[in-house]
Coordinates of N, CA and C in Angstrom, one line a residue:
M1 N 100.7 85.8 101.4 CA 99.4 85.9 101.6 C 98.8 86.1 102.8
T2 N 98.4 86.5 103.9 CA 97.6 86.2 104.7 C 96.9 85.3 105.1
E3 N 97.5 84.1 105.6 CA 96.2 83.1 106.1 C 94.7 83.1 106.6
Q4 N 94.0 82.4 105.6 CA 92.8 82.5 105.8 C 91.8 81.3 105.8
T5 N 92.3 80.5 105.9 CA 91.7 78.9 106.0 C 91.1 79.1 106.9
A6 N 90.8 79.4 108.2 CA 89.5 79.3 109.3 C 88.7 81.0 109.9
L7 N 87.8 80.4 108.4 CA 87.1 82.2 108.6 C 85.6 81.8 109.2
P8 N 85.0 82.4 109.9 CA 84.2 83.2 110.3 C 83.0 82.9 109.2
D9 N 81.8 82.3 109.5 CA 80.7 82.0 109.2 C 79.4 83.3 108.1
A10 N 80.1 84.5 109.4 CA 79.2 85.2 108.9 C 79.4 86.3 109.6
P11 N 79.3 87.8 109.1 CA 79.8 89.0 110.4 C 79.6 89.2 112.0
D12 N 80.1 89.4 112.5 CA 79.8 89.3 113.7 C 78.8 90.3 114.3
A13 N 78.4 90.3 115.6 CA 77.0 90.6 115.8 C 77.1 92.0 115.8
G14 N 78.3 92.4 116.7 CA 78.7 94.1 116.4 C 78.5 94.8 115.4
G15 N 79.2 94.5 113.9 CA 79.2 94.5 112.5 C 80.8 95.0 112.7
T16 N 81.5 94.2 113.5 CA 82.7 94.4 113.5 C 83.4 94.2 112.3
G17 N 83.3 92.4 111.7 CA 83.6 92.1 111.0 C 82.7 91.6 109.6
G18 N 83.8 91.3 108.5 CA 82.8 90.9 107.1 C 82.4 92.0 106.4
K19 N 81.6 92.2 105.4 CA 81.1 92.9 104.9 C 79.7 93.4 104.1
P20 N 79.0 93.9 104.1 CA 77.2 93.9 104.0 C 77.4 93.0 102.8
D21 N 76.4 92.2 102.9 CA 76.4 91.0 101.7 C 75.9 92.1 100.3
A22 N 75.3 92.7 100.7 CA 74.9 93.7 99.2 C 76.1 94.3 98.9
A23 N 76.7 94.5 100.1 CA 78.2 95.2 99.0 C 79.4 94.3 98.3
V24 N 79.2 92.8 99.1 CA 79.3 92.0 98.0 C 79.7 92.0 97.1
V25 N 78.2 92.0 96.6 CA 77.1 91.5 95.6 C 77.2 92.9 94.2
R26 N 77.7 93.9 95.2 CA 77.5 94.8 94.1 C 79.4 95.0 93.7
D27 N 80.3 94.9 94.3 CA 81.3 94.3 94.1 C 81.9 93.5 92.2
A28 N 81.3 91.9 93.2 CA 81.0 90.8 92.4 C 80.2 91.3 91.5
L29 N 78.9 92.1 91.3 CA 78.5 92.3 89.8 C 79.4 92.9 88.7
G30 N 80.2 94.1 89.6 CA 80.8 94.9 89.2 C 81.9 94.6 88.0
V31 N 82.9 93.5 88.8 CA 83.5 92.7 88.1 C 82.8 91.9 86.8
G32 N 82.3 90.9 87.5 CA 81.1 90.3 86.7 C 81.1 91.2 84.8
V33 N 80.9 92.4 85.3 CA 80.1 93.3 84.0 C 80.9 93.1 83.3
A34 N 82.7 94.0 84.2 CA 83.6 94.4 83.5 C 84.3 93.7 82.4
V35 N 84.6 92.4 82.8 CA 85.5 91.3 82.6 C 84.2 90.6 81.2
G36 N 83.0 90.4 81.8 CA 82.2 89.5 81.0 C 82.1 90.3 79.8
L37 N 82.3 92.0 79.7 CA 82.2 92.3 78.4 C 82.7 92.1 77.0
S38 N 84.4 91.8 77.8 CA 85.3 91.6 76.8 C 85.2 90.2 75.9
G39 N 84.2 89.7 76.1 CA 84.0 88.4 75.7 C 83.4 88.5 73.7
F40 N 83.0 90.0 73.9 CA 83.1 90.3 72.6 C 84.4 90.3 71.7
A41 N 85.6 90.7 72.6 CA 86.6 90.6 72.0 C 87.2 89.1 71.7
F42 N 86.9 87.9 72.2 CA 87.1 86.5 71.9 C 86.3 86.4 71.0
G43 N 84.7 86.1 70.8 CA 84.3 86.2 70.1 C 84.8 86.4 68.8
V44 N 85.2 87.7 68.2 CA 85.4 88.4 67.0 C 86.8 87.9 67.2
T45 N 87.9 87.3 67.7 CA 89.2 86.9 67.2 C 89.1 85.5 67.0
S46 N 88.0 85.2 67.7 CA 88.1 83.6 67.4 C 87.2 83.3 66.0
A47 N 86.5 84.0 66.0 CA 86.1 84.0 64.3 C 87.2 84.3 63.3
G48 N 87.7 85.1 63.6 CA 88.9 85.7 62.6 C 90.2 84.5 62.6
S49 N 90.0 84.0 63.6 CA 91.2 83.0 63.1 C 90.6 81.2 62.8
G50 N 89.3 81.4 62.1 CA 89.1 80.6 61.3 C 87.7 79.2 62.3
L51 N 87.6 79.2 63.2 CA 86.8 79.0 64.1 C 85.9 78.9 63.7
T52 N 84.5 78.2 63.5 CA 83.1 78.0 63.5 C 82.2 79.0 64.4
L53 N 81.2 78.9 64.5 CA 80.3 79.4 65.2 C 80.1 78.7 66.6
A54 N 79.5 77.3 65.8 CA 79.6 76.5 67.5 C 80.7 76.1 68.1
Q55 N 81.8 76.6 67.5 CA 83.5 75.8 68.0 C 83.9 77.0 68.8
T56 N 83.7 78.4 68.6 CA 84.3 79.7 69.2 C 82.9 79.4 70.8
C57 N 81.5 79.6 69.8 CA 80.4 79.3 71.8 C 81.5 77.7 72.4
A58 N 81.1 76.7 71.6 CA 82.1 75.8 73.1 C 83.1 76.1 73.6
L59 N 84.0 76.9 73.1 CA 85.0 76.8 74.0 C 84.8 77.7 75.3
S60 N 84.2 78.7 74.9 CA 83.7 80.1 76.2 C 82.4 79.0 77.0
L61 N 81.7 77.9 76.4 CA 81.0 77.1 77.4 C 81.6 76.4 78.2
L62 N 82.2 75.7 77.9 CA 83.2 74.6 78.5 C 84.7 75.0 78.7
V63 N 85.2 75.9 78.4 CA 87.0 76.2 78.7 C 86.7 77.3 79.7
F64 N 86.0 78.0 79.8 CA 85.7 78.7 80.1 C 87.1 79.5 80.9
T65 N 88.1 80.1 80.7 CA 88.9 80.5 81.0 C 89.8 81.7 79.6
G66 N 89.5 82.9 80.0 CA 89.9 83.7 78.8 C 91.0 83.7 77.9
A67 N 92.2 83.9 79.0 CA 93.7 83.4 78.6 C 94.2 83.0 77.6
S68 N 93.3 81.2 78.4 CA 93.2 80.4 77.5 C 93.0 80.5 76.1
Q69 N 91.6 80.8 76.0 CA 90.5 81.5 75.2 C 91.7 81.9 74.4
F70 N 91.7 82.7 74.6 CA 92.8 83.8 73.4 C 93.9 83.3 73.4
A71 N 94.5 82.6 74.3 CA 96.1 82.3 73.6 C 95.8 81.1 72.1
L72 N 94.3 80.5 72.6 CA 94.6 79.0 71.7 C 94.2 79.1 70.4
V73 N 93.1 80.8 70.7 CA 93.2 81.1 68.6 C 93.8 81.8 68.5
G74 N 94.5 82.6 69.6 CA 95.6 83.8 68.6 C 97.0 82.2 68.0
A75 N 97.1 81.6 68.9 CA 97.9 80.5 67.8 C 97.5 79.8 66.8
L76 N 96.5 79.9 66.3 CA 95.5 79.4 65.1 C 96.0 80.5 64.1
A77 N 95.3 81.8 64.3 CA 95.2 82.6 63.7 C 96.5 83.2 63.4
A78 N 97.9 82.7 64.1 CA 99.1 83.1 63.6 C 99.8 81.5 62.5
G79 N 98.6 80.6 62.7 CA 98.9 79.8 61.7 C 99.5 78.5 62.3
G80 N 99.6 78.4 63.7 CA 99.9 77.5 64.5 C 99.4 75.8 64.3
N81 N 100.6 75.1 65.0 CA 99.6 73.4 65.2 C 98.7 73.3 66.3
P82 N 97.6 72.6 65.6 CA 96.6 72.5 66.6 C 96.7 72.0 68.2
L83 N 97.8 71.4 68.3 CA 98.2 70.4 69.3 C 98.7 71.4 69.7
T84 N 99.6 71.9 69.4 CA 100.4 73.3 70.1 C 99.6 74.1 70.7
A85 N 99.0 74.4 70.0 CA 98.2 75.4 70.5 C 97.7 75.3 71.7
A86 N 96.4 74.3 71.4 CA 96.3 73.3 72.7 C 96.7 73.3 73.8
A87 N 98.2 73.3 73.5 CA 99.2 72.5 74.7 C 99.3 74.2 75.5
G88 N 99.7 74.7 74.6 CA 99.5 76.6 75.5 C 98.9 76.7 75.7
A89 N 97.4 76.6 75.9 CA 96.3 77.1 76.6 C 95.9 76.2 78.0
F90 N 96.6 75.0 77.5 CA 96.5 74.2 78.6 C 97.5 74.4 80.0
F91 N 98.5 74.6 79.5 CA 99.4 75.6 80.6 C 99.5 76.7 81.0
L92 N 98.4 77.6 80.1 CA 98.1 78.7 80.6 C 97.5 78.6 82.5
G93 N 96.0 77.1 82.0 CA 94.8 77.4 82.2 C 95.4 76.7 83.2
V94 N 96.5 76.1 83.7 CA 96.9 75.4 85.2 C 97.1 76.5 86.5
R95 N 96.6 77.7 86.0 CA 97.2 78.1 87.3 C 95.9 77.8 88.2
N96 N 94.6 78.1 87.7 CA 93.3 77.3 88.0 C 93.3 76.8 88.9
A97 N 94.6 75.6 88.8 CA 94.3 73.8 89.3 C 94.7 74.3 90.9
F98 N 95.9 75.9 90.7 CA 96.2 76.4 92.2 C 95.0 76.5 92.7
Y99 N 94.3 77.6 92.2 CA 93.3 79.1 92.9 C 92.2 77.4 93.9
G100 N 92.0 76.5 92.7 CA 90.8 75.6 93.5 C 91.5 75.1 94.1
L101 N 92.7 75.2 94.6 CA 92.8 74.2 96.4 C 93.1 75.3 96.9
R102 N 93.3 76.8 96.6 CA 92.7 77.5 98.1 C 91.4 77.8 98.2
L103 N 90.6 77.9 97.1 CA 89.4 78.6 97.1 C 88.4 77.0 97.9
S104 N 88.9 75.6 97.7 CA 88.0 74.8 98.1 C 88.1 74.8 99.9
Q105 N 89.7 75.8 100.3 CA 89.3 75.4 102.2 C 88.4 76.8 102.1
L106 N 88.7 77.8 101.1 CA 87.8 78.8 101.7 C 86.4 78.5 101.5
L107 N 85.7 78.4 100.7 CA 84.6 77.6 100.0 C 83.7 76.8 101.3
A108 N 84.8 75.9 101.6 CA 84.4 74.3 101.9 C 82.7 73.8 101.7
L109 N 82.7 74.0 100.4 CA 81.5 73.5 99.7 C 80.9 72.3 99.5
P110 N 79.8 71.5 99.6 CA 79.5 70.0 100.0 C 80.7 69.5 98.2
R111 N 80.5 68.2 98.5 CA 81.1 67.2 97.6 C 80.0 67.7 96.3
A112 N 79.3 67.3 96.5 CA 78.3 67.5 95.3 C 78.4 68.0 94.4
V113 N 78.4 69.8 95.3 CA 78.7 71.3 94.2 C 79.9 71.7 93.3
R114 N 81.0 70.7 94.0 CA 82.4 70.6 93.8 C 82.7 71.2 92.9
P115 N 82.0 69.6 92.0 CA 82.3 69.9 90.3 C 81.6 70.9 89.2
L116 N 80.7 71.4 90.6 CA 79.9 72.5 89.2 C 80.7 74.4 89.4
A117 N 81.0 74.2 90.8 CA 81.6 75.6 91.7 C 83.5 75.4 90.3
A118 N 84.2 74.5 90.4 CA 85.1 74.1 89.4 C 84.8 74.8 88.4
Q119 N 84.1 74.9 88.0 CA 83.5 75.6 86.4 C 84.1 76.8 86.2
W120 N 84.0 77.3 87.2 CA 83.9 79.2 88.1 C 85.3 79.7 88.3
V121 N 86.2 78.5 89.0 CA 87.3 79.2 89.3 C 88.5 79.6 88.4
I122 N 88.0 80.8 88.2 CA 89.1 81.7 87.1 C 89.9 82.6 88.3
D123 N 90.5 83.5 87.1 CA 91.5 85.0 87.6 C 90.2 86.1 88.5
E124 N 89.3 85.8 87.9 CA 88.1 86.9 88.7 C 87.6 86.5 90.0
T125 N 87.0 85.7 89.6 CA 86.2 84.6 91.2 C 87.3 84.6 92.3
T126 N 88.1 84.2 91.6 CA 89.3 83.9 93.0 C 89.8 85.1 93.8
A127 N 90.0 86.2 92.9 CA 90.4 87.2 93.3 C 88.9 88.3 94.5
V128 N 87.6 88.1 93.5 CA 87.1 88.4 94.9 C 86.2 88.1 95.9
A129 N 86.5 86.4 95.5 CA 86.3 85.7 96.8 C 87.4 86.0 97.8
L130 N 88.9 86.2 97.3 CA 89.9 86.5 98.5 C 89.6 87.8 99.1
A131 N 89.3 88.6 98.7 CA 88.9 90.1 98.8 C 87.8 89.8 100.2
Q132 N 87.5 88.5 100.6 CA 86.1 88.7 101.4 C 86.5 88.2 103.0
P133 N 86.4 88.1 103.8 CA 86.4 88.4 105.3 C 85.8 86.9 106.2
T134 N 84.7 86.8 105.6 CA 84.0 85.9 105.7 C 83.8 85.0 104.9
R135 N 83.4 83.6 105.6 CA 82.6 82.4 104.7 C 81.8 82.7 103.8
R136 N 80.6 83.1 104.1 CA 79.4 84.0 103.4 C 80.0 84.9 102.2
G137 N 81.0 85.8 102.6 CA 81.2 86.9 102.1 C 82.3 86.2 100.3
V138 N 82.4 85.0 101.1 CA 83.5 84.6 100.3 C 82.4 83.7 99.1
R139 N 81.8 82.6 99.5 CA 80.5 82.1 98.5 C 79.8 82.8 98.1
I140 N 79.4 84.3 99.0 CA 78.5 85.0 98.1 C 79.4 85.6 96.6
G141 N 80.2 86.4 96.8 CA 81.7 86.9 96.1 C 81.7 86.3 95.0
F142 N 82.2 84.5 95.1 CA 82.2 83.4 94.4 C 81.4 83.3 93.3
T143 N 80.1 83.5 94.4 CA 79.0 82.9 93.2 C 78.2 83.6 92.5
V144 N 78.1 85.2 92.4 CA 77.7 86.4 92.0 C 78.4 86.5 90.9
T145 N 80.2 86.8 91.4 CA 80.9 86.8 90.3 C 81.0 85.9 88.6
G146 N 81.1 84.6 89.3 CA 81.0 83.3 88.6 C 80.0 83.6 87.9
L147 N 78.7 83.4 88.1 CA 77.6 83.9 87.5 C 77.6 84.6 86.4
T148 N 77.6 85.8 86.9 CA 77.6 87.1 86.1 C 78.3 87.1 84.7
L149 N 79.7 86.9 85.5 CA 80.6 86.2 84.7 C 80.0 85.4 83.1
Y150 N 79.8 83.9 83.5 CA 79.8 82.7 82.6 C 78.5 83.5 81.6
V151 N 77.8 84.1 82.8 CA 76.7 84.4 81.8 C 76.8 85.4 80.4
L152 N 77.5 86.8 81.4 CA 77.8 87.5 80.2 C 79.0 87.3 79.2
W153 N 80.3 86.5 79.6 CA 81.3 86.4 79.0 C 80.6 84.7 77.7
N154 N 79.6 84.0 77.8 CA 79.2 83.3 77.0 C 78.3 84.2 75.8
L155 N 77.2 84.6 76.1 CA 76.5 85.9 75.7 C 77.1 86.9 74.3
T156 N 78.3 87.4 75.2 CA 79.3 88.9 73.9 C 79.8 88.0 73.2
T157 N 80.6 86.7 74.1 CA 80.6 85.6 72.7 C 80.8 85.8 71.4
L158 N 78.8 85.0 71.9 CA 78.5 84.6 70.5 C 78.0 85.8 69.7
L159 N 77.3 87.3 70.3 CA 77.5 88.3 69.5 C 78.6 88.8 69.2
G160 N 79.8 88.6 69.3 CA 81.1 89.2 68.6 C 81.8 88.3 68.0
A161 N 81.1 86.7 67.8 CA 81.7 85.7 66.9 C 80.2 86.1 65.9
L162 N 78.9 86.3 66.2 CA 77.9 87.2 65.2 C 78.2 88.9 64.6
G163 N 79.0 89.1 65.1 CA 79.5 90.9 64.7 C 80.3 91.2 64.3
A164 N 81.4 90.1 64.0 CA 82.7 89.7 63.6 C 83.3 91.2 62.4
E165 N 83.1 90.7 61.2 CA 83.1 91.5 60.7 C 83.2 93.6 60.7
A166 N 81.3 93.6 61.5 CA 80.8 94.5 61.5 C 82.1 95.3 63.1
I167 N 82.4 94.5 63.5 CA 83.3 95.3 65.3 C 84.4 95.2 64.4
G168 N 85.1 94.2 63.5 CA 86.3 95.0 63.4 C 87.7 94.9 63.6
D169 N 88.5 95.4 64.0 CA 89.8 95.3 64.7 C 89.8 95.2 66.4
T170 N 89.9 93.9 66.6 CA 89.9 94.7 68.2 C 90.7 94.7 68.9
D171 N 91.9 94.8 68.2 CA 93.1 95.6 69.1 C 92.8 97.0 69.3
A172 N 92.5 97.4 68.5 CA 91.7 99.2 68.4 C 90.9 99.2 69.7
W173 N 89.6 98.8 69.8 CA 88.9 98.3 71.3 C 89.6 98.3 72.6
G174 N 90.7 97.2 72.7 CA 91.3 97.0 73.8 C 90.8 96.2 74.6
L175 N 89.7 95.7 73.8 CA 88.8 94.5 75.1 C 89.3 93.5 75.3
D176 N 90.6 92.9 75.3 CA 91.0 92.0 75.9 C 91.5 92.1 77.1
A177 N 92.1 93.5 77.0 CA 92.6 93.5 78.1 C 92.3 94.2 79.6
A178 N 90.8 93.9 79.4 CA 89.8 94.3 80.3 C 90.4 93.6 81.5
G179 N 90.3 91.9 81.4 CA 90.1 91.0 82.1 C 91.2 91.1 82.8
P180 N 92.5 90.9 82.3 CA 94.0 91.5 83.7 C 93.9 92.4 84.4
A181 N 93.2 93.4 83.6 CA 93.3 95.4 83.9 C 92.4 94.9 85.2
V182 N 91.3 94.4 85.6 CA 90.2 94.4 86.7 C 91.0 93.2 87.6
F183 N 91.8 92.3 87.4 CA 92.3 91.4 88.0 C 93.5 92.2 88.9
L184 N 94.4 93.0 87.9 CA 95.5 93.4 88.5 C 94.9 95.1 89.8
A185 N 93.4 95.5 89.1 CA 92.8 96.0 90.2 C 92.3 95.9 91.9
L186 N 92.2 94.5 91.6 CA 91.9 93.7 92.5 C 92.8 93.1 93.6
L187 N 93.7 92.8 93.1 CA 95.5 92.4 93.9 C 95.7 92.9 94.6
A188 N 95.8 94.6 93.8 CA 97.0 95.4 94.6 C 96.4 96.1 95.5
P189 N 95.5 96.3 95.6 CA 95.2 96.4 97.5 C 95.3 95.3 98.8
M190 N 95.8 94.2 97.6 CA 95.6 92.8 98.5 C 97.5 92.7 99.2
L191 N 98.5 93.1 98.2 CA 99.9 93.2 98.8 C 100.1 94.4 99.9
K192 N 100.2 94.1 100.9 CA 99.9 94.8 101.7 C 101.4 94.7 103.0
D193 N 102.9 94.3 102.7 CA 103.5 94.2 103.5 C 104.8 93.5 102.5
T194 N 106.1 93.5 102.6 CA 107.1 93.6 102.0 C 106.8 92.2 101.0
T195 N 107.2 91.6 101.9 CA 107.1 89.9 101.3 C 106.4 90.0 100.2
E196 N 104.9 90.4 100.5 CA 103.8 90.3 98.8 C 104.1 91.3 97.6
R197 N 104.3 91.9 98.1 CA 105.4 92.6 97.3 C 106.1 92.9 96.0
T198 N 107.4 92.1 97.4 CA 108.5 91.5 96.9 C 108.0 90.0 95.8
V199 N 106.9 89.3 96.1 CA 106.6 88.2 95.5 C 105.9 88.4 94.0
A200 N 104.9 89.3 94.1 CA 104.9 90.4 93.0 C 105.3 90.8 92.2
A201 N 106.3 91.8 92.5 CA 107.2 92.2 91.7 C 108.3 90.9 90.9
L202 N 108.5 90.3 91.3 CA 110.0 89.0 91.0 C 108.5 88.4 90.1
A203 N 107.3 88.3 90.1 CA 106.4 86.9 89.2 C 106.5 87.7 88.3
V204 N 106.1 89.5 88.3 CA 106.1 90.2 87.0 C 107.5 89.4 86.2
L205 N 108.3 90.0 87.3 CA 109.9 90.0 86.3 C 109.7 88.7 85.0
L206 N 109.7 87.6 86.2 CA 109.3 86.1 85.2 C 108.8 85.6 84.0
G207 N 107.9 86.8 84.3 CA 107.0 86.2 83.4 C 106.8 87.1 82.5
L208 N 107.2 88.0 82.2 CA 107.6 89.1 81.1 C 108.7 88.8 80.6
G209 N 110.0 88.5 81.3 CA 110.8 88.1 80.7 C 110.6 87.1 79.9
L210 N 110.4 85.9 80.5 CA 110.4 84.7 80.0 C 109.5 84.8 78.6
L211 N 109.0 85.5 78.5 CA 107.5 85.4 77.6 C 108.2 85.2 76.2
P212 N 109.1 86.2 75.6 CA 109.8 86.2 74.3 C 110.4 84.1 74.1
V213 N 110.9 83.8 75.1 CA 112.2 82.4 74.9 C 111.4 81.3 75.5
L214 N 109.9 81.2 76.3 CA 109.5 80.3 76.3 C 107.7 80.2 76.0
P215 N 107.7 78.9 75.8 CA 106.1 78.4 74.5 C 104.6 78.8 75.8
A216 N 103.9 79.4 74.9 CA 102.7 80.2 75.5 C 102.2 79.3 77.1
G217 N 102.1 80.5 77.9 CA 101.7 79.1 79.2 C 102.6 79.1 80.0
V218 N 104.0 78.8 79.7 CA 104.5 78.3 80.3 C 105.4 79.6 81.5
P219 N 105.9 80.6 80.7 CA 106.2 81.4 82.1 C 105.3 82.0 82.6
V220 N 103.7 81.7 82.7 CA 102.9 81.7 84.5 C 103.3 80.9 84.9
L221 N 103.7 79.8 84.6 CA 103.9 78.3 85.4 C 105.7 79.0 86.3
V222 N 106.0 79.4 85.9 CA 107.3 79.6 86.1 C 107.7 80.9 86.9
A223 N 106.4 81.8 86.9 CA 106.0 83.1 87.5 C 105.7 82.6 89.1
A224 N 105.0 81.3 89.5 CA 104.3 81.1 90.4 C 105.7 80.4 91.4
L225 N 106.3 80.4 90.6 CA 108.0 79.9 91.6 C 108.1 81.0 92.8
A226 N 108.0 82.4 92.4 CA 108.3 84.1 92.9 C 108.0 83.4 94.3
A227 N 107.0 82.8 94.9 CA 106.5 83.0 96.5 C 107.6 82.3 97.0
P228 N 107.6 80.5 96.7 CA 108.5 80.1 97.7 C 110.8 80.5 97.7
L229 N 110.9 80.9 96.3 CA 111.9 82.2 96.5 C 112.1 83.4 97.4
V230 N 111.1 83.7 97.0 CA 110.9 84.4 98.2 C 110.7 84.2 99.5
L231 N 110.0 83.5 99.6 CA 110.3 83.2 101.2 C 111.7 82.6 101.3
W232 N 111.9 81.8 100.7 CA 113.3 81.0 100.9 C 114.6 81.7 101.0
A233 N 114.1 83.4 100.6 CA 115.2 84.3 100.9 C 114.9 84.8 101.8
S234 N 113.4 85.1 102.6 CA 113.2 85.1 103.7 C 114.2 84.6 104.8
G235 N 113.5 83.6 104.7 CA 114.2 82.0 105.7 C 115.6 82.4 106.1
R236 N 116.4 82.7 104.7 CA 117.7 83.0 105.0 C 118.0 84.1 106.0
R237 N 117.7 84.9 105.9 CA 117.2 86.4 106.0 C 117.6 86.2 107.5
A238 N 115.9 85.8 108.2 CA 116.0 85.3 109.3 C 117.0 84.3 109.8
G239 N 117.1 83.5 109.7 CA 117.8 82.8 110.2 C 119.3 83.1 110.9
G240 N 120.2 83.9 109.7 CA 121.6 84.1 109.7 C 121.4 85.3 111.0
A241 N 119.9 86.7 110.6 CA 119.7 87.5 111.8 C 119.8 86.9 113.2
G242 N 119.2 85.5 113.4 CA 119.0 84.8 114.8 C 120.6 84.1 115.1
D243 N 121.4 83.8 114.0 CA 122.3 83.4 114.0 C 123.5 84.6 114.6
G244 N 123.3 85.2 113.5 CA 124.3 86.7 114.9 C 123.9 86.9 116.1
A245 N 122.4 87.1 116.0 CA 122.2 87.4 117.6 C 122.2 86.4 118.8
C246 N 122.6 85.0 118.2 CA 123.2 83.9 118.9 C 124.3 84.3 119.5
R247 N 125.3 84.1 118.7 CA 126.4 84.3 118.4 C 127.1 86.0 119.2
G248 N 126.1 86.6 119.1 CA 126.4 87.8 120.1 C 126.2 87.7 121.7
T249 N 125.1 86.7 122.1 CA 125.1 86.7 123.6 C 125.6 85.8 123.9
A250 N 126.4 84.1 123.2 CA 127.6 83.6 124.0 C 128.7 85.1 123.8
E251 N 129.0 85.5 122.9 CA 130.3 86.4 123.2 C 130.4 87.4 124.5
G252 N 128.8 87.5 124.5 CA 128.5 88.7 125.8 C 128.5 87.7 127.4
E253 N 127.9 86.5 126.7 CA 128.3 85.8 128.4 C 129.8 85.5 128.6
G254 N 130.6 85.3 127.5 CA 131.8 84.5 127.7 C 132.8 85.7 128.2
E255 N 132.6 87.1 127.8 CA 133.4 88.1 128.1 C 132.9 88.3 129.7
R256 N 132.0 87.9 129.9 CA 131.5 88.3 132.3 C 132.4 87.4 133.1

């Protein structure tokens, strides 16, 4: 995607760059609320898998990455070994480390704040932050999304675990799909050229194709290979075209 390492600190005086703070806050709140409410599904699922109320709430407070949490309790509910379930959740959460590498450049936070900000490096905060053209917008989007989502996710986790029996089957509600749906809606407009769309399509194929044959979390890591593969193939094509042009030029000069 487009390189954004050097960001302006704020919109320019003419108003042509950046986005109004209110618009960034509105978008961030929308994402935080939409995804935060799906904590109900996690609370119910976790309680149904046999985890206690304290264990369920501790997962949301300390782990705070929905896909990994669902992977863990889903494996436990299916009778999986706790160590295997934890390993699958860990591999699924590794992607957040890659998000952190990119966000550290864009946010440029003081060292003392970075360990706290790391807790909020997840799909949704990354998507909102990357959508902002200025450093001020990145910081506002990241902070508002992270704070809103963290508070709501933990609150609804608690309510879901307490009301597990009353809510019933979470599959019928489809709440666990809210997070991925919002993330894809944020990501889609950012795929502006053929290379980016090709990377996204290949990542989807790798992730879904390997899902039935690899342990939980591993297909996501393999899907990350889509970017270097597409860039390598694009470089090969560009190099081949350049070599052909050079040969054509040399042949033309030789005929003179």
